[in-house]
PDB file of C-alpha atoms in Angstrom:
ATOM      1  CA  MET A   1     -10.996 -14.328   2.942  1.00 95.00           C
ATOM      2  CA  LYS A   2      -8.887 -11.659   2.380  1.00 96.00           C
ATOM      3  CA  VAL A   3      -5.792 -10.119   3.803  1.00 97.00           C
ATOM      4  CA  SER A   4      -4.264  -6.762   2.858  1.00 97.00           C
ATOM      5  CA  ILE A   5       0.248  -6.596   3.244  1.00 98.00           C
ATOM      6  CA  ILE A   6       2.106  -3.588   2.947  1.00 98.00           C
ATOM      7  CA  ILE A   7       4.996  -4.315   1.896  1.00 98.00           C
ATOM      8  CA  THR A   8       7.906  -0.855   2.221  1.00 97.00           C
ATOM      9  CA  LEU A   9      11.334  -0.291   2.089  1.00 97.00           C
ATOM     10  CA  LYS A  10      13.614  -0.565   4.874  1.00 97.00           C
ATOM     11  CA  LYS A  11      14.456   2.296   6.579  1.00 93.00           C
ATOM     12  CA  ASP A  12      17.888   2.731   5.923  1.00 95.00           C
ATOM     13  CA  VAL A  13      17.090   2.606   1.900  1.00 97.00           C
ATOM     14  CA  LEU A  14      17.213   5.526  -0.621  1.00 96.00           C
ATOM     15  CA  ASP A  15      13.614   5.687  -2.145  1.00 97.00           C
ATOM     16  CA  PRO A  16      13.500   8.298  -5.171  1.00 96.00           C
ATOM     17  CA  GLN A  17       9.438   7.452  -5.817  1.00 96.00           C
ATOM     18  CA  GLY A  18       8.970   8.591  -3.905  1.00 97.00           C
ATOM     19  CA  LYS A  19      11.375  11.817  -3.264  1.00 97.00           C
ATOM     20  CA  VAL A  20      10.189  12.668  -6.736  1.00 97.00           C
ATOM     21  CA  ILE A  21       6.700  12.516  -5.239  1.00 97.00           C
ATOM     22  CA  HIS A  22       8.014  15.132  -2.509  1.00 97.00           C
ATOM     23  CA  GLN A  23       9.297  16.953  -5.295  1.00 97.00           C
ATOM     24  CA  ALA A  24       6.250  17.672  -7.286  1.00 97.00           C
ATOM     25  CA  LEU A  25       3.663  17.604  -3.698  1.00 97.00           C
ATOM     26  CA  GLU A  26       6.064  21.341  -3.642  1.00 97.00           C
ATOM     27  CA  GLY A  27       6.419  22.488  -6.861  1.00 96.00           C
ATOM     28  CA  MET A  28       2.439  22.298  -6.587  1.00 96.00           C
ATOM     29  CA  GLY A  29       2.467  24.404  -3.068  1.00 96.00           C
ATOM     30  CA  PHE A  30       2.430  21.384  -0.884  1.00 96.00           C
ATOM     31  CA  ASN A  31       5.566  23.349   1.052  1.00 92.00           C
ATOM     32  CA  ASN A  32       5.205  21.089   4.548  1.00 94.00           C
ATOM     33  CA  ILE A  33       6.193  17.433   3.704  1.00 97.00           C
ATOM     34  CA  SER A  34       9.731  16.155   5.869  1.00 97.00           C
ATOM     35  CA  GLU A  35       9.556  13.229   3.634  1.00 97.00           C
ATOM     36  CA  VAL A  36       7.446  10.867   1.192  1.00 97.00           C
ATOM     37  CA  ARG A  37       8.054   7.378   0.598  1.00 97.00           C
ATOM     38  CA  GLN A  38       6.145   4.618  -1.055  1.00 97.00           C
ATOM     39  CA  GLY A  39       5.176   1.089  -0.890  1.00 97.00           C
ATOM     40  CA  LYS A  40       2.836  -1.544  -2.897  1.00 97.00           C
ATOM     41  CA  TYR A  41       0.497  -2.925  -1.336  1.00 98.00           C
ATOM     42  CA  PHE A  42      -1.880  -5.779  -1.659  1.00 98.00           C
ATOM     43  CA  GLU A  43      -5.156  -7.707  -1.378  1.00 97.00           C
ATOM     44  CA  ILE A  44      -4.753 -11.403  -1.900  1.00 97.00           C
ATOM     45  CA  ASP A  45      -8.748 -13.103  -1.565  1.00 97.00           C
ATOM     46  CA  ILE A  46      -7.615 -16.486  -0.684  1.00 96.00           C
ATOM     47  CA  LYS A  47     -10.449 -18.840  -0.211  1.00 96.00           C
ATOM     48  CA  GLU A  48      -9.374 -20.488   3.888  1.00 94.00           C
ATOM     49  CA  THR A  49     -11.841 -19.747   6.633  1.00 94.00           C
ATOM     50  CA  GLU A  50      -9.199 -18.963   9.635  1.00 95.00           C
ATOM     51  CA  THR A  51      -6.945 -16.532  10.212  1.00 95.00           C
ATOM     52  CA  LYS A  52      -4.395 -17.775  10.791  1.00 96.00           C
ATOM     53  CA  ARG A  53      -3.989 -20.377   8.281  1.00 96.00           C
ATOM     54  CA  ALA A  54      -4.807 -17.517   6.139  1.00 96.00           C
ATOM     55  CA  LYS A  55      -1.637 -14.934   7.448  1.00 97.00           C
ATOM     56  CA  ASP A  56       0.585 -18.043   7.081  1.00 96.00           C
ATOM     57  CA  LYS A  57       0.251 -17.961   3.208  1.00 96.00           C
ATOM     58  CA  VAL A  58       0.778 -15.528   3.095  1.00 97.00           C
ATOM     59  CA  GLU A  59       3.362 -14.691   4.906  1.00 97.00           C
ATOM     60  CA  GLU A  60       5.015 -17.722   3.201  1.00 97.00           C
ATOM     61  CA  MET A  61       4.326 -15.304  -0.617  1.00 97.00           C
ATOM     62  CA  CYS A  62       5.201 -12.971   1.684  1.00 97.00           C
ATOM     63  CA  LYS A  63       8.513 -14.341   1.553  1.00 97.00           C
ATOM     64  CA  LYS A  64       8.669 -16.569  -1.284  1.00 96.00           C
ATOM     65  CA  LEU A  65       7.828 -13.691  -4.138  1.00 96.00           C
ATOM     66  CA  LEU A  66       5.380 -10.109  -2.906  1.00 97.00           C
ATOM     67  CA  ALA A  67       8.541  -8.763  -0.660  1.00 97.00           C
ATOM     68  CA  ASN A  68      12.320  -9.097  -1.851  1.00 97.00           C
ATOM     69  CA  LEU A  69      13.459  -9.124   1.886  1.00 97.00           C
ATOM     70  CA  VAL A  70      17.286  -7.621   1.077  1.00 97.00           C
ATOM     71  CA  ILE A  71      16.258  -4.244   0.593  1.00 97.00           C
ATOM     72  CA  GLU A  72      12.549  -3.873   2.600  1.00 98.00           C
ATOM     73  CA  ASN A  73       9.791  -5.169   5.062  1.00 98.00           C
ATOM     74  CA  TYR A  74       6.628  -6.894   4.659  1.00 98.00           C
ATOM     75  CA  GLU A  75       3.220  -6.043   6.703  1.00 97.00           C
ATOM     76  CA  ILE A  76      -0.364  -7.736   6.845  1.00 97.00           C
ATOM     77  CA  ILE A  77      -2.211  -5.452   8.227  1.00 96.00           C
ATOM     78  CA  ASP A  78      -5.195  -6.737   7.957  1.00 94.00           C
ATOM     79  CA  ALA A  79      -7.512 -10.063   7.217  1.00 94.00           C
ATOM     80  CA  GLN A  80     -10.566 -10.828   7.290  1.00 91.00           C
TER      81      GLN A  80
ATOM     82  CA  MET B   1       2.876  13.388  11.633  1.00 95.00           C
ATOM     83  CA  LYS B   2       3.049  10.715   9.377  1.00 96.00           C
ATOM     84  CA  VAL B   3       0.284  10.100   7.919  1.00 97.00           C
ATOM     85  CA  SER B   4      -0.337   6.648   5.507  1.00 97.00           C
ATOM     86  CA  ILE B   5      -2.167   6.403   2.852  1.00 98.00           C
ATOM     87  CA  ILE B   6      -3.819   3.563   0.121  1.00 98.00           C
ATOM     88  CA  ILE B   7      -5.034   3.955  -3.174  1.00 98.00           C
ATOM     89  CA  THR B   8      -6.277   0.811  -5.381  1.00 97.00           C
ATOM     90  CA  LEU B   9      -8.575   0.161  -8.493  1.00 97.00           C
ATOM     91  CA  LYS B  10     -11.665   0.430  -7.479  1.00 97.00           C
ATOM     92  CA  LYS B  11     -13.907  -2.652  -8.017  1.00 93.00           C
ATOM     93  CA  ASP B  12     -15.070  -2.765 -11.331  1.00 95.00           C
ATOM     94  CA  VAL B  13     -11.262  -1.497 -12.448  1.00 97.00           C
ATOM     95  CA  LEU B  14      -9.296  -4.655 -14.635  1.00 96.00           C
ATOM     96  CA  ASP B  15      -6.120  -4.785 -12.137  1.00 97.00           C
ATOM     97  CA  PRO B  16      -3.544  -6.857 -15.353  1.00 96.00           C
ATOM     98  CA  GLN B  17      -0.444  -6.331 -12.671  1.00 96.00           C
ATOM     99  CA  GLY B  18      -2.561  -8.127 -10.187  1.00 97.00           C
ATOM    100  CA  LYS B  19      -3.623 -10.826 -12.420  1.00 97.00           C
ATOM    101  CA  VAL B  20       0.216 -11.435 -13.539  1.00 97.00           C
ATOM    102  CA  ILE B  21       0.776 -12.011  -9.696  1.00 97.00           C
ATOM    103  CA  HIS B  22      -2.158 -14.492  -9.434  1.00 97.00           C
ATOM    104  CA  GLN B  23      -1.027 -16.469 -11.839  1.00 97.00           C
ATOM    105  CA  ALA B  24       3.415 -16.118 -10.733  1.00 97.00           C
ATOM    106  CA  LEU B  25       1.930 -17.677  -6.883  1.00 97.00           C
ATOM    107  CA  GLU B  26      -0.392 -20.201  -8.320  1.00 97.00           C
ATOM    108  CA  GLY B  27       2.762 -21.849 -10.730  1.00 97.00           C
ATOM    109  CA  MET B  28       4.579 -21.316  -7.176  1.00 96.00           C
ATOM    110  CA  GLY B  29       2.135 -23.985  -5.406  1.00 96.00           C
ATOM    111  CA  PHE B  30      -0.377 -21.506  -4.393  1.00 96.00           C
ATOM    112  CA  ASN B  31      -3.452 -22.704  -5.404  1.00 92.00           C
ATOM    113  CA  ASN B  32      -6.382 -21.912  -3.531  1.00 94.00           C
ATOM    114  CA  ILE B  33      -6.115 -17.695  -4.047  1.00 97.00           C
ATOM    115  CA  SER B  34     -10.127 -16.258  -5.442  1.00 97.00           C
ATOM    116  CA  GLU B  35      -8.330 -12.949  -6.198  1.00 97.00           C
ATOM    117  CA  VAL B  36      -4.467 -11.358  -6.158  1.00 97.00           C
ATOM    118  CA  ARG B  37      -5.098  -7.028  -5.595  1.00 97.00           C
ATOM    119  CA  GLN B  38      -2.568  -4.045  -5.774  1.00 97.00           C
ATOM    120  CA  GLY B  39      -2.434  -1.401  -5.177  1.00 97.00           C
ATOM    121  CA  LYS B  40       0.194   1.657  -3.599  1.00 97.00           C
ATOM    122  CA  TYR B  41       1.247   2.835  -0.189  1.00 98.00           C
ATOM    123  CA  PHE B  42       2.580   5.842   0.252  1.00 97.00           C
ATOM    124  CA  GLU B  43       3.904   7.099   3.482  1.00 97.00           C
ATOM    125  CA  ILE B  44       3.093  11.229   4.577  1.00 97.00           C
ATOM    126  CA  ASP B  45       5.612  12.762   7.049  1.00 97.00           C
ATOM    127  CA  ILE B  46       4.228  15.989   7.455  1.00 96.00           C
ATOM    128  CA  LYS B  47       5.085  19.030   9.611  1.00 96.00           C
ATOM    129  CA  GLU B  48       1.521  19.357  11.020  1.00 94.00           C
ATOM    130  CA  THR B  49       0.739  18.602  14.633  1.00 94.00           C
ATOM    131  CA  GLU B  50      -2.854  18.375  15.029  1.00 95.00           C
ATOM    132  CA  THR B  51      -5.007  15.370  13.269  1.00 95.00           C
ATOM    133  CA  LYS B  52      -7.381  16.612  12.266  1.00 96.00           C
ATOM    134  CA  ARG B  53      -5.374  19.415   9.959  1.00 96.00           C
ATOM    135  CA  ALA B  54      -3.269  17.015   8.535  1.00 96.00           C
ATOM    136  CA  LYS B  55      -5.337  13.940   7.097  1.00 97.00           C
ATOM    137  CA  ASP B  56      -7.098  16.875   5.365  1.00 96.00           C
ATOM    138  CA  LYS B  57      -3.531  17.952   4.033  1.00 96.00           C
ATOM    139  CA  VAL B  58      -3.016  14.533   2.650  1.00 97.00           C
ATOM    140  CA  GLU B  59      -6.736  14.119   1.660  1.00 97.00           C
ATOM    141  CA  GLU B  60      -6.051  17.166  -0.276  1.00 97.00           C
ATOM    142  CA  MET B  61      -2.641  15.700  -2.171  1.00 97.00           C
ATOM    143  CA  CYS B  62      -5.040  12.519  -2.544  1.00 97.00           C
ATOM    144  CA  LYS B  63      -7.337  14.005  -4.925  1.00 97.00           C
ATOM    145  CA  LYS B  64      -5.070  17.242  -6.346  1.00 96.00           C
ATOM    146  CA  LEU B  65      -1.436  14.122  -7.312  1.00 96.00           C
ATOM    147  CA  LEU B  66      -1.360  10.794  -5.834  1.00 97.00           C
ATOM    148  CA  ALA B  67      -4.914   9.230  -6.891  1.00 97.00           C
ATOM    149  CA  ASN B  68      -6.719   9.049  -9.987  1.00 97.00           C
ATOM    150  CA  LEU B  69     -10.339   9.125  -9.243  1.00 97.00           C
ATOM    151  CA  VAL B  70     -11.655   7.732 -12.063  1.00 97.00           C
ATOM    152  CA  ILE B  71     -10.302   4.424 -11.328  1.00 97.00           C
ATOM    153  CA  GLU B  72      -8.797   4.760  -7.929  1.00 98.00           C
ATOM    154  CA  ASN B  73      -9.755   4.372  -4.751  1.00 97.00           C
ATOM    155  CA  TYR B  74      -8.038   6.302  -1.404  1.00 98.00           C
ATOM    156  CA  GLU B  75      -7.781   6.036   2.148  1.00 97.00           C
ATOM    157  CA  ILE B  76      -5.884   7.324   5.287  1.00 97.00           C
ATOM    158  CA  ILE B  77      -5.323   4.107   6.913  1.00 96.00           C
ATOM    159  CA  ASP B  78      -3.205   5.087  10.059  1.00 94.00           C
ATOM    160  CA  ALA B  79      -2.023   9.922  10.856  1.00 94.00           C
ATOM    161  CA  GLN B  80       0.219   9.601  14.110  1.00 91.00           C
TER     162      GLN B  80
END
């Protein structure tokens, strides 16, 4: 089963990388952007057939390794 | 309007970063993983109220800057 996760910086955490991309896009003529925020995306292929169990396992991985919960949020967006 | 994009490596492109994460997870005892692939996630807040126009603009940004179409795919997953 493939589980997809998005990890984003929390709302109040500054995102300098997003800011640079914003500036680059503006420099290319895209001048109606308010904000750009960057995050990470993971696709984990797990040997598990039951959705609930796969999601639980992946959530554990997020907590233990993939996300820094002090400054980041994780969200499981898909499992199939 | 906030548009969310996922950029992933194409299927046949090696993903060493994903491989390292896979190994790290295995080292922590998660031993039922087949594969880990990493991608990027962007959230672009654009001054545009019409969904179709916002998506078109963001698609143009993907093609011109955000994604390297030789090795990457982009997907607009949400616009609201």
